[in-house]
Amino acid sequence: MPSKKFGPAAVAAIALGSTAVNAFWRLECEGSVGLARIDPLMDFDGLSDHVHTLKGGSAFSSKSTADDLLKSKCTSCGVAQDKSAYWAPPLYFVGDDGTATVVPEKPPFKAYYELNTGMTSNGKQQTVEAFPNGFQMIAGSNYRRNTTLPGPDPSEFSGPFTDESNDEREQRAIGFNCMNYGLNGGQAKNEPTLYRHSLPEKSWIDSNCPDGIRLELQFPSCWNGEMDGGEKHKSHVAYPNWINGGDCPAGFDKRLPALMYETIVATDKFIGQGGKFVLGNGDPTGYGYHGDFISAWDDGVLDRAVSECTDMSGQMRSCGVFEFTQDSASCTLESLPDELKDENTEGPMSSLPGGCEIQSGPEQAKKGKGASGSSSGGKSTGGSSKDNKSKDYTPPVNKDSSPPPAADSPAIPPPESKPESKPESKPEGGVFAENKAKAPEYVAPPSSPAAPITTSPSAAVPVLDAAGNVIRTDIRTDGGVVYENKVVLKEVTITEGGPKAKRTPEAEHVKRHAHHRHQHMQHGIGGRRMR
């Protein structure tokens, strides 16, 4: 059989799957413009059946378009030229008596713009394009209450997931990560991005996550060129085979920034209290976590940022294209529907906003009764909801006086949420009791698989070492530790006519060098992740 000899550059493309990380930045949003049952994509010109935390332009409404958002008087995010809308359901604590209270965020909310490239299905290198104004999409599934995945990502590299459907990749695109900044003598090493794809039960969170939970949502970045994707706002986009990077499936040859939402919530405010955590859409499992996006940037700004903002630090202030807001935390919605002006969305209250029913599954959830309107472009069906009445708050009754697990007790393994099980009742104090029980230090369960590390291979541009081998260097971080992966690629000979092999990102030799970065405390949160 004839043989072909591939030089170092060709080997680099074969080994890496031609995935490249050019740069990224974190759009930081210190505040929210509102907490309301508004969703212009799924409940256009009406009311949503569940509440969302709303970030971005102040002109956001139940029938927002990009043109409307661009007229916003302010934005709750840090870049003044960005009036885009970013929204997702918040997390609530529902006590044993049914009282619901929103779990406060630990700002800033962050929207990552990752400029990861890859290959089309027919082997052409992609170039990242800016979101056009008016582009809109949804990530995740509001009605999902179960999973077809085996558990946390099994591979150290978290991919590629070559044989998985887009639906399965979507399930891997959500994360509920345990935050514990006291680990390793104060050198935090929290769980890697998109590691756990369901919301752990409250008893485990209480015992292991003294600094809260990080909610993560990765959006698709492979695109077919359409501005929207039908009634579900999804069919125009797909996930690459590394979820946040990698190669795109057939029919999705264009490449968009890999957008990811990251929200840290203060579950530690409720340590020791009997009850459970539930997303604002009535989901206690986490499988139904989702988010929406409408792009609305000042003319040409995002195009320039995609081309010019190549700093690998992720700091939005390193980009000279951006102008920055001065008081984004004070930006609020310019108007609300009359039906929502007096609705209590923060709590304490007798139910979730809009009377949203808690649906545990495992069957798919159903749309709630508090909704009106239709998928964007439809006409409002009118109607209002008066189901969610505020009531005087009474702290949960202490039904279990036993203390939390001792600090030297082994931690309970983080289970995938089981809808049929009920969380233990361990109430202790009021909603924001200062003398709350302190969670013990997290101890990794011996039987748990090693935590995978989310990483995106860097640019497939060949660089030669002293011996003439092609090398590649990745930069990634995990819990405040920055890792440098050095990959040495050897020249190979491939014989034609044999069995067709799948591409693999593994290289012959990997050397890792960890560089510790000590970051300043912000808003009471330390050890921020640098991707």
Short mmCIF file of C-alpha atoms in Angstrom, two decimals:
data_model
loop_
_atom_site.label_atom_id
_atom_site.label_comp_id
_atom_site.label_asym_id
_atom_site.label_seq_id
_atom_site.Cartn_x
_atom_site.Cartn_y
_atom_site.Cartn_z
CA MET A 1 0.00 0.00 0.00
CA PRO A 2 1.28 3.52 -0.74
CA SER A 3 2.39 5.64 2.16
CA LYS A 4 2.38 9.34 2.76
CA LYS A 5 4.77 11.19 4.98
CA PHE A 6 3.32 14.17 6.83
CA GLY A 7 5.48 16.97 8.06
CA PRO A 8 5.11 18.72 11.43
CA ALA A 9 2.45 21.20 10.31
CA ALA A 10 0.17 18.49 8.98
CA VAL A 11 0.68 16.41 12.11
CA ALA A 12 -0.33 19.39 14.24
CA ALA A 13 -3.63 19.64 12.40
CA ILE A 14 -4.27 15.89 12.70
CA ALA A 15 -3.44 15.69 16.41
CA LEU A 16 -5.28 18.79 17.53
CA GLY A 17 -8.42 18.54 15.44
CA SER A 18 -7.54 22.05 14.20
CA THR A 19 -9.11 23.68 17.24
CA ALA A 20 -7.72 27.07 18.18
CA VAL A 21 -8.16 29.48 21.06
CA ASN A 22 -7.41 33.01 19.89
CA ALA A 23 -8.55 35.09 22.86
CA PHE A 24 -11.50 35.76 25.14
CA TRP A 25 -12.93 38.36 27.43
CA ARG A 26 -15.30 38.34 30.38
CA LEU A 27 -18.13 40.84 30.18
CA GLU A 28 -18.82 41.61 33.83
CA CYS A 29 -22.27 42.73 34.98
CA GLU A 30 -22.33 44.16 38.50
CA GLY A 31 -26.11 44.35 38.64
CA SER A 32 -29.36 43.19 37.09
CA VAL A 33 -31.87 45.42 35.34
CA GLY A 34 -34.64 43.33 36.85
CA LEU A 35 -36.03 40.09 38.21
CA ALA A 36 -39.27 39.50 36.33
CA ARG A 37 -41.43 37.08 34.37
CA ILE A 38 -40.39 38.47 30.99
CA ASP A 39 -39.12 36.43 28.03
CA PRO A 40 -39.41 38.04 24.57
CA LEU A 41 -38.25 34.85 22.85
CA MET A 42 -40.58 32.26 24.36
CA ASP A 43 -43.44 34.51 25.58
CA PHE A 44 -43.41 37.41 23.15
CA ASP A 45 -45.53 40.40 24.23
CA GLY A 46 -46.89 38.43 27.17
CA LEU A 47 -45.89 37.06 30.54
CA SER A 48 -43.56 34.13 31.16
CA ASP A 49 -44.63 31.32 33.47
CA HIS A 50 -41.36 31.71 35.39
CA VAL A 51 -39.05 34.48 36.50
CA HIS A 52 -35.69 35.44 34.96
CA THR A 53 -32.73 37.44 36.16
CA LEU A 54 -32.27 40.10 33.48
CA LYS A 55 -28.87 41.52 32.52
CA GLY A 56 -27.92 44.10 29.92
CA GLY A 57 -29.87 46.91 28.27
CA SER A 58 -32.50 48.78 30.30
CA ALA A 59 -35.01 48.82 27.40
CA PHE A 60 -35.51 45.05 27.75
CA SER A 61 -39.19 44.14 27.59
CA SER A 62 -41.56 41.32 26.66
CA LYS A 63 -41.26 42.30 23.01
CA SER A 64 -37.67 43.53 22.79
CA THR A 65 -35.80 43.59 19.52
CA ALA A 66 -32.19 44.57 18.97
CA ASP A 67 -33.36 47.98 17.74
CA ASP A 68 -35.25 48.48 21.01
CA LEU A 69 -32.29 47.38 23.12
CA LEU A 70 -29.90 49.72 21.32
CA LYS A 71 -32.03 52.64 22.55
CA SER A 72 -31.45 51.61 26.19
CA LYS A 73 -30.61 54.47 28.54
CA CYS A 74 -28.09 52.27 30.39
CA THR A 75 -26.79 48.74 30.78
CA SER A 76 -26.18 46.65 33.89
CA CYS A 77 -22.96 45.34 32.31
CA GLY A 78 -19.50 46.85 32.14
CA VAL A 79 -19.17 47.73 28.45
CA ALA A 80 -21.15 50.83 27.52
CA GLN A 81 -21.45 49.93 23.80
CA ASP A 82 -23.14 46.62 24.61
CA LYS A 83 -26.90 46.81 25.12
CA SER A 84 -27.45 43.08 24.50
CA ALA A 85 -29.87 41.10 26.67
CA TYR A 86 -28.66 38.16 28.76
CA TRP A 87 -31.19 36.30 30.89
CA ALA A 88 -31.63 33.03 32.82
CA PRO A 89 -33.73 31.77 35.75
CA PRO A 90 -32.45 32.60 39.24
CA LEU A 91 -32.09 30.11 42.09
CA TYR A 92 -34.60 30.06 44.95
CA PHE A 93 -34.57 28.54 48.41
CA VAL A 94 -37.90 26.90 49.21
CA GLY A 95 -38.25 26.16 52.91
CA ASP A 96 -39.98 23.18 54.43
CA ASP A 97 -43.07 25.36 54.92
CA GLY A 98 -43.17 26.24 51.20
CA THR A 99 -41.84 29.77 51.63
CA ALA A 100 -39.71 30.84 48.66
CA THR A 101 -36.82 33.33 48.78
CA VAL A 102 -34.45 34.20 45.96
CA VAL A 103 -30.83 33.17 46.54
CA PRO A 104 -28.78 36.37 46.12
CA GLU A 105 -26.00 36.54 43.57
CA LYS A 106 -22.37 37.26 44.35
CA PRO A 107 -21.56 39.77 41.60
CA PRO A 108 -20.36 40.15 39.03
CA PHE A 109 -22.31 37.94 36.67
CA LYS A 110 -19.96 37.13 33.79
CA ALA A 111 -20.68 36.51 30.12
CA TYR A 112 -17.60 34.97 28.51
CA TYR A 113 -16.91 35.73 24.85
CA GLU A 114 -14.47 33.00 23.78
CA LEU A 115 -13.02 33.26 20.29
CA ASN A 116 -12.46 29.54 19.74
CA THR A 117 -12.05 28.31 16.18
CA GLY A 118 -12.15 24.86 14.63
CA MET A 119 -12.89 23.00 11.43
CA THR A 120 -16.03 22.57 9.35
CA SER A 121 -17.32 19.07 8.64
CA ASN A 122 -15.49 19.12 5.30
CA GLY A 123 -12.15 20.12 6.81
CA LYS A 124 -12.06 23.89 6.27
CA GLN A 125 -10.59 26.15 8.95
CA GLN A 126 -13.16 28.47 10.53
CA THR A 127 -12.85 32.12 11.49
CA VAL A 128 -14.90 33.57 14.34
CA GLU A 129 -17.55 36.09 13.25
CA ALA A 130 -19.25 38.62 15.52
CA PHE A 131 -22.88 38.10 16.50
CA PRO A 132 -24.93 40.25 14.12
CA ASN A 133 -27.35 42.60 15.84
CA GLY A 134 -30.70 40.91 16.19
CA PHE A 135 -29.18 37.46 16.46
CA GLN A 136 -30.91 35.47 19.18
CA MET A 137 -30.64 32.00 20.68
CA ILE A 138 -31.45 29.82 23.67
CA ALA A 139 -29.16 27.34 25.42
CA GLY A 140 -30.47 24.53 27.61
CA SER A 141 -33.99 23.16 27.95
CA ASN A 142 -36.56 24.71 30.28
CA TYR A 143 -38.58 21.48 30.45
CA ARG A 144 -35.81 18.93 30.93
CA ARG A 145 -35.93 17.05 34.23
CA ASN A 146 -33.74 14.06 33.47
CA THR A 147 -30.52 13.21 31.66
CA THR A 148 -29.14 10.64 29.25
CA LEU A 149 -25.56 11.32 30.34
CA PRO A 150 -23.64 8.91 32.59
CA GLY A 151 -22.47 11.57 35.06
CA PRO A 152 -19.61 14.09 35.34
CA ASP A 153 -17.44 14.32 32.24
CA PRO A 154 -15.15 11.26 32.37
CA SER A 155 -12.23 12.60 30.36
CA GLU A 156 -9.52 14.86 31.72
CA PHE A 157 -9.85 16.94 28.57
CA SER A 158 -13.69 16.86 28.63
CA GLY A 159 -13.95 15.84 25.00
CA PRO A 160 -14.13 15.54 22.16
CA PHE A 161 -17.64 14.09 22.24
CA THR A 162 -17.49 12.98 18.65
CA ASP A 163 -20.32 10.45 18.68
CA GLU A 164 -22.81 12.43 20.76
CA SER A 165 -25.91 14.16 19.44
CA ASN A 166 -26.40 17.90 19.82
CA ASP A 167 -28.98 17.17 22.53
CA GLU A 168 -26.39 15.25 24.53
CA ARG A 169 -23.80 17.97 24.04
CA GLU A 170 -26.39 20.48 25.27
CA GLN A 171 -26.72 18.49 28.49
CA ARG A 172 -22.97 18.80 29.00
CA ALA A 173 -23.18 22.57 28.51
CA ILE A 174 -24.54 23.29 32.02
CA GLY A 175 -22.59 23.25 35.26
CA PHE A 176 -23.29 23.50 39.01
CA ASN A 177 -19.92 23.84 40.64
CA CYS A 178 -19.19 23.74 44.35
CA MET A 179 -17.29 26.79 45.64
CA ASN A 180 -14.91 26.39 48.58
CA TYR A 181 -12.16 29.00 48.74
CA GLY A 182 -10.70 27.51 51.92
CA LEU A 183 -9.38 24.38 50.21
CA ASN A 184 -5.65 23.69 49.96
CA GLY A 185 -4.63 26.11 52.68
CA GLY A 186 -6.43 29.00 51.05
CA GLN A 187 -5.12 28.21 47.56
CA ALA A 188 -8.54 27.50 46.11
CA LYS A 189 -8.86 24.67 43.62
CA ASN A 190 -12.53 24.55 42.86
CA GLU A 191 -14.19 22.16 40.48
CA PRO A 192 -13.49 22.64 36.77
CA THR A 193 -15.93 24.29 34.40
CA LEU A 194 -19.03 22.32 33.33
CA TYR A 195 -18.08 19.42 35.57
CA ARG A 196 -21.38 18.57 37.26
CA HIS A 197 -24.51 18.73 35.11
CA SER A 198 -27.17 18.66 37.82
CA LEU A 199 -27.94 20.60 40.98
CA PRO A 200 -26.74 18.68 44.08
CA GLU A 201 -29.14 18.23 46.96
CA LYS A 202 -29.08 20.92 49.62
CA SER A 203 -27.63 18.70 52.37
CA TRP A 204 -24.54 18.09 50.23
CA ILE A 205 -24.22 21.75 49.26
CA ASP A 206 -24.47 22.75 52.93
CA SER A 207 -21.67 20.35 53.88
CA ASN A 208 -19.26 21.03 51.04
CA CYS A 209 -19.83 24.44 49.46
CA PRO A 210 -19.30 27.20 52.06
CA ASP A 211 -18.83 29.84 49.36
CA GLY A 212 -21.86 29.02 47.24
CA ILE A 213 -22.58 27.38 43.91
CA ARG A 214 -21.44 28.56 40.48
CA LEU A 215 -24.13 28.25 37.80
CA GLU A 216 -22.65 27.83 34.31
CA LEU A 217 -24.27 27.79 30.91
CA GLN A 218 -22.40 27.35 27.63
CA PHE A 219 -24.10 28.44 24.40
CA PRO A 220 -23.56 26.77 20.99
CA SER A 221 -20.99 28.44 18.69
CA CYS A 222 -21.51 26.60 15.37
CA TRP A 223 -23.91 28.52 13.13
CA ASN A 224 -25.81 28.04 9.87
CA GLY A 225 -26.11 31.77 9.13
CA GLU A 226 -29.75 32.25 10.17
CA MET A 227 -30.68 34.97 12.67
CA ASP A 228 -33.03 32.74 14.68
CA GLY A 229 -33.87 29.06 15.02
CA GLY A 230 -37.64 28.63 14.92
CA GLU A 231 -40.02 28.30 17.84
CA LYS A 232 -37.32 26.90 20.15
CA HIS A 233 -34.67 29.39 18.92
CA LYS A 234 -32.10 26.61 18.61
CA SER A 235 -32.13 25.03 15.14
CA HIS A 236 -29.75 27.63 13.68
CA VAL A 237 -26.90 26.76 16.06
CA ALA A 238 -25.10 23.61 17.27
CA TYR A 239 -22.37 22.66 19.72
CA PRO A 240 -18.85 21.84 18.53
CA ASN A 241 -17.44 18.51 19.63
CA TRP A 242 -15.57 20.02 22.61
CA ILE A 243 -18.74 21.85 23.77
CA ASN A 244 -17.03 25.27 24.03
CA GLY A 245 -14.62 24.60 21.16
CA GLY A 246 -13.62 22.02 18.58
CA ASP A 247 -15.03 21.12 15.20
CA CYS A 248 -18.55 21.85 13.93
CA PRO A 249 -21.13 19.39 12.55
CA ALA A 250 -22.33 19.40 8.95
CA GLY A 251 -24.59 22.31 8.04
CA PHE A 252 -23.06 24.67 10.62
CA ASP A 253 -19.98 26.00 8.85
CA LYS A 254 -19.92 29.48 10.39
CA ARG A 255 -18.29 30.15 13.76
CA LEU A 256 -19.57 32.52 16.48
CA PRO A 257 -18.00 33.50 19.80
CA ALA A 258 -18.51 30.76 22.38
CA LEU A 259 -20.77 32.61 24.83
CA MET A 260 -20.95 31.34 28.41
CA TYR A 261 -22.88 32.64 31.43
CA GLU A 262 -21.37 32.31 34.89
CA THR A 263 -23.28 33.23 38.06
CA ILE A 264 -22.16 32.57 41.65
CA VAL A 265 -25.09 32.37 44.07
CA ALA A 266 -24.98 32.62 47.87
CA THR A 267 -26.36 29.22 48.86
CA ASP A 268 -24.22 29.62 51.99
CA LYS A 269 -26.83 32.11 53.29
CA PHE A 270 -29.15 29.14 53.86
CA ILE A 271 -26.81 26.62 55.48
CA GLY A 272 -28.65 24.62 58.15
CA GLN A 273 -32.16 25.63 57.07
CA GLY A 274 -34.63 22.91 56.13
CA GLY A 275 -35.73 23.02 52.51
CA LYS A 276 -34.36 22.73 49.00
CA PHE A 277 -32.93 24.82 46.18
CA VAL A 278 -35.09 25.22 43.09
CA LEU A 279 -34.50 27.13 39.88
CA GLY A 280 -37.00 29.86 39.06
CA ASN A 281 -38.63 27.64 36.42
CA GLY A 282 -39.67 25.16 39.13
CA ASP A 283 -36.74 22.81 38.53
CA PRO A 284 -35.09 21.20 41.61
CA THR A 285 -32.87 18.93 39.47
CA GLY A 286 -30.85 21.51 37.53
CA TYR A 287 -31.33 19.64 34.26
CA GLY A 288 -33.69 22.38 33.10
CA TYR A 289 -31.23 25.25 33.54
CA HIS A 290 -31.31 27.46 30.44
CA GLY A 291 -30.58 30.95 29.20
CA ASP A 292 -31.46 33.37 26.41
CA PHE A 293 -29.51 35.94 24.44
CA ILE A 294 -30.26 38.80 22.01
CA SER A 295 -27.26 40.56 20.48
CA ALA A 296 -27.36 44.38 20.45
CA TRP A 297 -23.96 46.08 20.19
CA ASP A 298 -23.23 49.57 18.91
CA ASP A 299 -22.45 49.46 15.21
CA GLY A 300 -19.12 47.79 14.44
CA VAL A 301 -17.92 47.46 18.04
CA LEU A 302 -18.26 43.69 18.39
CA ASP A 303 -16.68 43.14 14.96
CA ARG A 304 -13.66 45.19 16.04
CA ALA A 305 -13.49 43.40 19.40
CA VAL A 306 -13.46 39.98 17.75
CA SER A 307 -10.57 41.11 15.54
CA GLU A 308 -8.59 43.26 17.96
CA CYS A 309 -9.22 42.03 21.52
CA THR A 310 -6.62 39.28 21.50
CA ASP A 311 -5.41 39.53 25.10
CA MET A 312 -5.41 36.09 26.75
CA SER A 313 -6.02 37.44 30.26
CA GLY A 314 -9.78 37.61 29.75
CA GLN A 315 -9.92 41.07 31.31
CA MET A 316 -12.45 43.21 29.48
CA ARG A 317 -10.46 46.33 30.39
CA SER A 318 -7.54 45.00 28.37
CA CYS A 319 -9.55 45.61 25.20
CA GLY A 320 -8.99 49.08 23.79
CA VAL A 321 -12.17 48.88 21.72
CA PHE A 322 -14.45 49.08 24.74
CA GLU A 323 -15.79 52.05 26.66
CA PHE A 324 -16.77 51.29 30.22
CA THR A 325 -19.82 52.08 32.32
CA GLN A 326 -19.48 54.00 35.58
CA ASP A 327 -22.43 52.80 37.63
CA SER A 328 -23.85 49.71 35.95
CA ALA A 329 -25.18 48.26 39.23
CA SER A 330 -27.79 51.05 39.43
CA CYS A 331 -29.24 50.41 35.94
CA THR A 332 -32.83 49.12 36.04
CA LEU A 333 -35.63 48.36 33.60
CA GLU A 334 -37.23 51.40 32.06
CA SER A 335 -40.70 49.85 32.25
CA LEU A 336 -42.61 46.78 33.39
CA PRO A 337 -45.99 45.37 32.32
CA ASP A 338 -48.75 46.56 34.65
CA GLU A 339 -49.39 42.97 35.73
CA LEU A 340 -45.82 42.67 37.05
CA LYS A 341 -45.29 46.04 38.73
CA ASP A 342 -46.40 44.80 42.14
CA GLU A 343 -45.33 41.16 41.82
CA ASN A 344 -43.01 39.94 44.54
CA THR A 345 -40.11 38.11 42.89
CA GLU A 346 -37.52 38.22 45.68
CA GLY A 347 -39.54 36.82 48.58
CA PRO A 348 -40.33 35.76 51.12
CA MET A 349 -43.49 34.51 49.36
CA SER A 350 -45.84 31.58 49.47
CA SER A 351 -44.80 30.16 46.09
CA LEU A 352 -42.45 30.78 43.21
CA PRO A 353 -43.34 33.91 41.19
CA GLY A 354 -46.36 33.45 38.94
CA GLY A 355 -47.40 30.43 40.98
CA CYS A 356 -44.81 28.41 39.04
CA GLU A 357 -45.21 24.77 40.00
CA ILE A 358 -42.19 22.78 41.19
CA GLN A 359 -41.88 19.84 38.79
CA SER A 360 -39.28 17.23 39.68
CA GLY A 361 -39.63 14.84 36.76
CA PRO A 362 -38.23 12.53 35.55
CA GLU A 363 -40.78 13.23 32.81
CA GLN A 364 -40.56 16.55 30.99
CA ALA A 365 -42.09 19.51 32.77
CA LYS A 366 -45.16 21.29 31.44
CA LYS A 367 -45.61 24.98 30.75
CA GLY A 368 -47.05 26.81 33.75
CA LYS A 369 -50.43 28.49 33.99
CA GLY A 370 -48.93 31.93 34.61
CA ALA A 371 -47.78 32.34 31.00
CA SER A 372 -49.28 34.41 28.23
CA GLY A 373 -47.89 35.20 24.81
CA SER A 374 -46.08 32.90 22.41
CA SER A 375 -42.69 32.27 20.86
CA SER A 376 -41.25 35.55 19.54
CA GLY A 377 -43.10 36.88 16.54
CA GLY A 378 -46.46 35.68 17.89
CA LYS A 379 -49.24 37.86 19.23
CA SER A 380 -49.99 38.29 22.89
CA THR A 381 -52.88 36.26 24.20
CA GLY A 382 -53.27 38.76 26.99
CA GLY A 383 -54.06 37.78 30.54
CA SER A 384 -52.34 38.37 33.84
CA SER A 385 -51.33 36.47 36.91
CA LYS A 386 -52.32 37.36 40.44
CA ASP A 387 -51.38 33.95 41.81
CA ASN A 388 -48.21 35.02 43.54
CA LYS A 389 -49.18 36.98 46.62
CA SER A 390 -46.56 38.19 49.07
CA LYS A 391 -47.13 37.16 52.67
CA ASP A 392 -45.64 38.05 56.00
CA TYR A 393 -42.54 35.97 56.50
CA THR A 394 -42.29 33.46 59.31
CA PRO A 395 -38.92 31.73 59.73
CA PRO A 396 -39.03 27.98 59.10
CA VAL A 397 -39.77 25.89 62.17
CA ASN A 398 -36.71 24.01 63.41
CA LYS A 399 -37.81 20.42 62.94
CA ASP A 400 -34.34 18.94 63.31
CA SER A 401 -32.04 20.25 66.01
CA SER A 402 -29.15 18.00 65.05
CA PRO A 403 -26.01 19.90 64.00
CA PRO A 404 -24.49 19.69 60.52
CA PRO A 405 -21.94 16.92 59.88
CA ALA A 406 -18.71 17.27 61.83
CA ALA A 407 -15.75 18.73 60.00
CA ASP A 408 -13.87 15.43 60.11
CA SER A 409 -16.79 13.45 58.74
CA PRO A 410 -16.42 12.18 55.18
CA ALA A 411 -18.42 14.21 52.68
CA ILE A 412 -21.43 12.67 51.05
CA PRO A 413 -20.76 12.03 47.35
CA PRO A 414 -22.45 14.65 45.17
CA PRO A 415 -25.39 12.72 43.72
CA GLU A 416 -27.05 13.46 40.43
CA SER A 417 -30.34 14.98 41.58
CA LYS A 418 -33.01 12.32 42.06
CA PRO A 419 -36.47 13.85 41.63
CA GLU A 420 -38.22 11.28 43.80
CA SER A 421 -36.02 11.87 46.86
CA LYS A 422 -36.71 14.60 49.39
CA PRO A 423 -33.85 16.64 50.90
CA GLU A 424 -33.08 16.26 54.56
CA SER A 425 -34.52 18.86 56.89
CA LYS A 426 -31.78 20.67 58.78
CA PRO A 427 -33.23 24.09 59.63
CA GLU A 428 -31.18 26.34 61.83
CA GLY A 429 -31.95 30.03 62.03
CA GLY A 430 -33.75 32.49 59.75
CA VAL A 431 -33.18 33.27 56.09
CA PHE A 432 -30.17 35.50 56.67
CA ALA A 433 -29.27 34.43 60.22
CA GLU A 434 -25.80 35.72 61.05
CA ASN A 435 -25.04 32.84 63.40
CA LYS A 436 -25.64 30.20 60.75
CA ALA A 437 -23.96 26.81 60.91
CA LYS A 438 -20.62 26.84 59.09
CA ALA A 439 -20.06 24.16 56.49
CA PRO A 440 -17.14 21.80 57.08
CA GLU A 441 -14.24 21.62 54.69
CA TYR A 442 -14.98 19.64 51.58
CA VAL A 443 -13.53 16.13 51.50
CA ALA A 444 -13.56 14.50 48.09
CA PRO A 445 -15.48 11.19 48.09
CA PRO A 446 -13.02 8.30 47.60
CA SER A 447 -15.34 6.66 45.08
CA SER A 448 -15.84 9.76 42.97
CA PRO A 449 -14.07 9.91 39.59
CA ALA A 450 -11.18 12.29 39.23
CA ALA A 451 -12.41 15.74 38.32
CA PRO A 452 -12.00 16.43 34.62
CA ILE A 453 -10.43 19.67 33.47
CA THR A 454 -12.13 21.83 30.90
CA THR A 455 -9.57 23.00 28.40
CA SER A 456 -9.56 24.24 24.87
CA PRO A 457 -6.59 23.35 22.64
CA SER A 458 -4.72 26.40 21.47
CA ALA A 459 -4.05 27.60 17.96
CA ALA A 460 -2.86 24.96 15.54
CA VAL A 461 0.00 27.12 14.28
CA PRO A 462 3.18 25.03 14.18
CA VAL A 463 6.10 26.13 16.34
CA LEU A 464 9.36 24.20 16.31
CA ASP A 465 11.47 23.35 19.34
CA ALA A 466 15.26 23.02 19.28
CA ALA A 467 15.00 19.43 18.02
CA GLY A 468 12.76 20.39 15.15
CA ASN A 469 9.57 18.92 16.64
CA VAL A 470 6.27 20.76 16.42
CA ILE A 471 5.14 22.02 19.80
CA ARG A 472 1.98 23.59 21.10
CA THR A 473 1.36 25.44 24.35
CA ASP A 474 -2.06 25.63 26.01
CA ILE A 475 -2.95 28.03 28.79
CA ARG A 476 -5.81 27.09 31.09
CA THR A 477 -6.78 27.78 34.68
CA ASP A 478 -8.51 25.81 37.38
CA GLY A 479 -9.47 27.35 40.70
CA GLY A 480 -7.10 30.29 40.41
CA VAL A 481 -4.16 28.13 39.24
CA VAL A 482 -2.93 28.83 35.73
CA TYR A 483 -1.60 25.78 33.88
CA GLU A 484 0.65 25.72 30.85
CA ASN A 485 0.40 22.53 28.76
CA LYS A 486 3.32 21.93 26.42
CA VAL A 487 2.56 19.40 23.68
CA VAL A 488 5.36 17.91 21.59
CA LEU A 489 4.22 16.42 18.27
CA LYS A 490 6.33 13.90 16.41
CA GLU A 491 6.47 13.35 12.67
CA VAL A 492 4.52 10.24 11.67
CA THR A 493 3.99 8.11 8.60
CA ILE A 494 0.44 7.03 7.74
CA THR A 495 -0.26 4.11 5.43
CA GLU A 496 -3.25 4.56 3.13
CA GLY A 497 -5.87 1.92 2.71
CA GLY A 498 -6.09 0.81 6.34
CA PRO A 499 -8.99 1.28 8.76
CA LYS A 500 -10.11 4.88 9.10
CA ALA A 501 -9.10 6.26 12.50
CA LYS A 502 -10.78 9.03 14.46
CA ARG A 503 -8.85 12.19 15.15
CA THR A 504 -7.57 12.41 18.69
CA PRO A 505 -6.27 15.42 20.64
CA GLU A 506 -3.83 13.37 22.70
CA ALA A 507 -0.16 14.05 21.96
CA GLU A 508 2.95 11.99 22.64
CA HIS A 509 4.19 14.04 25.54
CA VAL A 510 2.61 16.68 27.77
CA LYS A 511 4.45 18.78 30.31
CA ARG A 512 2.49 20.92 32.71
CA HIS A 513 3.75 23.91 34.59
CA ALA A 514 1.47 25.48 37.18
CA HIS A 515 1.72 29.18 37.83
CA HIS A 516 -0.17 30.47 40.85
CA ARG A 517 -1.90 33.80 40.48
CA HIS A 518 -3.05 35.48 43.65
CA GLN A 519 -6.04 37.65 42.90
CA HIS A 520 -7.57 40.40 45.01
CA MET A 521 -10.82 39.87 46.84
CA GLN A 522 -13.84 41.42 45.11
CA HIS A 523 -17.30 41.59 46.64
CA GLY A 524 -16.23 39.10 49.27
CA ILE A 525 -15.25 36.49 46.68
CA GLY A 526 -11.67 35.37 46.17
CA GLY A 527 -9.81 33.11 43.81
CA ARG A 528 -11.68 34.06 40.67
CA ARG A 529 -11.28 31.66 37.79
CA MET A 530 -9.09 32.81 34.90
CA ARG A 531 -9.88 30.79 31.79
#
